[in-house]
Amino acid sequence: MAEIITMPKMSDTMTEGVVAEWLKKVGDPLKTGDGLIAEIETDKATMELDLDERMDLSNFKDCRILYIGLEKGKAVPVDSIIAIIGENGEAYEHLLTGGTPAKADVPATPEAPAAVAETATPAVDTSNIKAEVIGMPKMSDTMMEGTLVTWLKKVGDTIKAGDALLAEVETDKATMEFDLDNFIDVTKYNPCTLLYIGIEEGKTVNVDDVIAVIGEPGADFQALLSGGKTASASATAAPVASETPAPVAKAEETVVVSDADGRVKASPLAKALAKDKGINIAQVKGTGENGRVVKADVDSFVPAVVAPKTEAPAKTAAAKPAFVPVVTGEESYEEFPVNQMRKTIARRLAESKFSAPEFYLTMEINMDKAMAARVSMNEISPVKISFNDMVIKAVAVALTKHPKVNSYWLGDKIRINHHVHIGMAVAVEDGLLVPVIRFANTKSLSQISAEAKDLGGKAKNKQLQPKDWEGNTFTVSNLGMFGIDEFTSIINQPESCILAVGGIKETVGVKNGQFYATNVMKVTLTCDHRTVDGATGAAFLQTFKQLLEDPYKLLV
């Protein structure tokens, strides 16, 4: 019997996945030991989807890939259908619709068709209607609604490429021109006509609400307005263009301005821009409808040098107009789709930042002895020990002495962890990963160093597996190697704390009135006040400081 394959949950934080590569195609056979069907990109790594680990393929006589429902590179939520497997030639369509397999020998219930016929509303196929609904455009990244300031076309007007200014819309940031050329190809209608206006000037509606319909004359736009259903006789939609223009179109009356040279037609945006630039709008040649001045005309306007009037002899020579160079440039940008890792980072850190009542504790640590001890240890250590390794070891030891810091907030309870698993934040190309050094308090500095290097390499090469990133009880984030003196980190929930480690900086100290050179490192502990109080966090930092300032204690 055919079986649905869904997007698997391959990490504790995974909410959606991407098929990075299909390893099988429709019709390919599947058998035990050869169940790899795809590579899945999660929020932390690219992993193989092996059906052998999820089901017994030997239950099928001739198991095949019957259906693939997701293109390579597309993201879908966990548990979404991505494929169907089953025996060769088996029907599977009913699985996609949630029904049961069709059987020719099962007679239809006679009453059912009649009941449906009485209640169903006949739908109209709108695919052949040569018209299109125009919604309130989203003209800024923060725009939620817009106000229709002025209609620049009236019902029945023709709209053509290069002359598709439909209206002026007031957004949350400015009054802007709504140019259909920027949204659709008006040449697909012959001729393109404004068939319907659905909002009066001065009215405010939400983004995407219907404001107009365009299309070819005679198109049944009422079917579009009713969502594809047959329009009833009581429909209140405005009629298609009549001989008398609709009263809402008053573009010319609202845009005409008066100055010394007469009446000039210009958009409000063009007028405001000309005023800001100190330009007499009467001198600007309009390229809009009927010579109307638009924003682009003002942007490209270069004032002409006007000779001084000679009605009366000038007593002094007229000053030459100052030459103002015109600086031009080209705006550009590049956009990338948000990958799974960045989506998860954004979601989880936003949840933490806006749900946990955080506070911060900063402390300076003298690193003179730690620096000397590291030199000595590296003379005999099988792997090179870094300052970050020493920090991880000191954190692990301090957590055993302050278990409340090594805890989780679980909503209705607090969990005190008796094991110490240190998460080590690692920057990778696509974001941030946190591989885990397990039972760090029981490991030597050499063991921690070797494990940290191995996990860091796997993280950068996207080779981490779930066992490498799950279960951390406390996280260390170190930016000291990037020259950062001090910073704060966001808690990796459900943990209670995270330690931000800055770089070691040479500075001047004072002892007994004498100045001397010394090396200090600043650390900041971010605490969730629901589980850790200020005194608890401070006591943890004091122990951590003592361990690094007397590093021989790390070896005991």
PDB file of C-alpha atoms in Angstrom, residues 5 12 30 48 52 80 153 214 220 222 293 368 370 379 445-446 501 513 518 532 543:
ATOM      1  CA  ILE A   5       6.880  10.558   2.976  1.00  0.00           C
ATOM      2  CA  ASP A  12      15.239  19.897  17.846  1.00  0.00           C
ATOM      3  CA  LEU A  30      13.855   1.358  -3.572  1.00  0.00           C
ATOM      4  CA  GLU A  48      20.675  12.527   4.219  1.00  0.00           C
ATOM      5  CA  ASP A  52      15.796   2.490   5.761  1.00  0.00           C
ATOM      6  CA  SER A  80       4.610  18.475   4.732  1.00  0.00           C
ATOM      7  CA  LYS A 153      -7.728  58.197 -14.542  1.00  0.00           C
ATOM      8  CA  ILE A 214      -8.604  47.088 -15.428  1.00  0.00           C
ATOM      9  CA  ASP A 220     -17.088  40.527 -16.894  1.00  0.00           C
ATOM     10  CA  GLN A 222     -18.120  41.558 -11.595  1.00  0.00           C
ATOM     11  CA  VAL A 293       4.519  67.372 -14.495  1.00  0.00           C
ATOM     12  CA  ASP A 368      48.606  37.620  33.269  1.00  0.00           C
ATOM     13  CA  ALA A 370      46.600  32.540  32.468  1.00  0.00           C
ATOM     14  CA  GLU A 379      55.005  22.885  25.779  1.00  0.00           C
ATOM     15  CA  LEU A 445      42.191  21.086  28.738  1.00  0.00           C
ATOM     16  CA  SER A 446      43.821  18.953  26.043  1.00  0.00           C
ATOM     17  CA  VAL A 501      33.887  36.807  26.157  1.00  0.00           C
ATOM     18  CA  GLY A 513      50.667  53.740  43.908  1.00  0.00           C
ATOM     19  CA  THR A 518      48.920  44.127  32.737  1.00  0.00           C
ATOM     20  CA  VAL A 532      18.966  33.319  38.114  1.00  0.00           C
ATOM     21  CA  THR A 543      34.398  31.725  40.901  1.00  0.00           C
TER      22      THR A 543
END
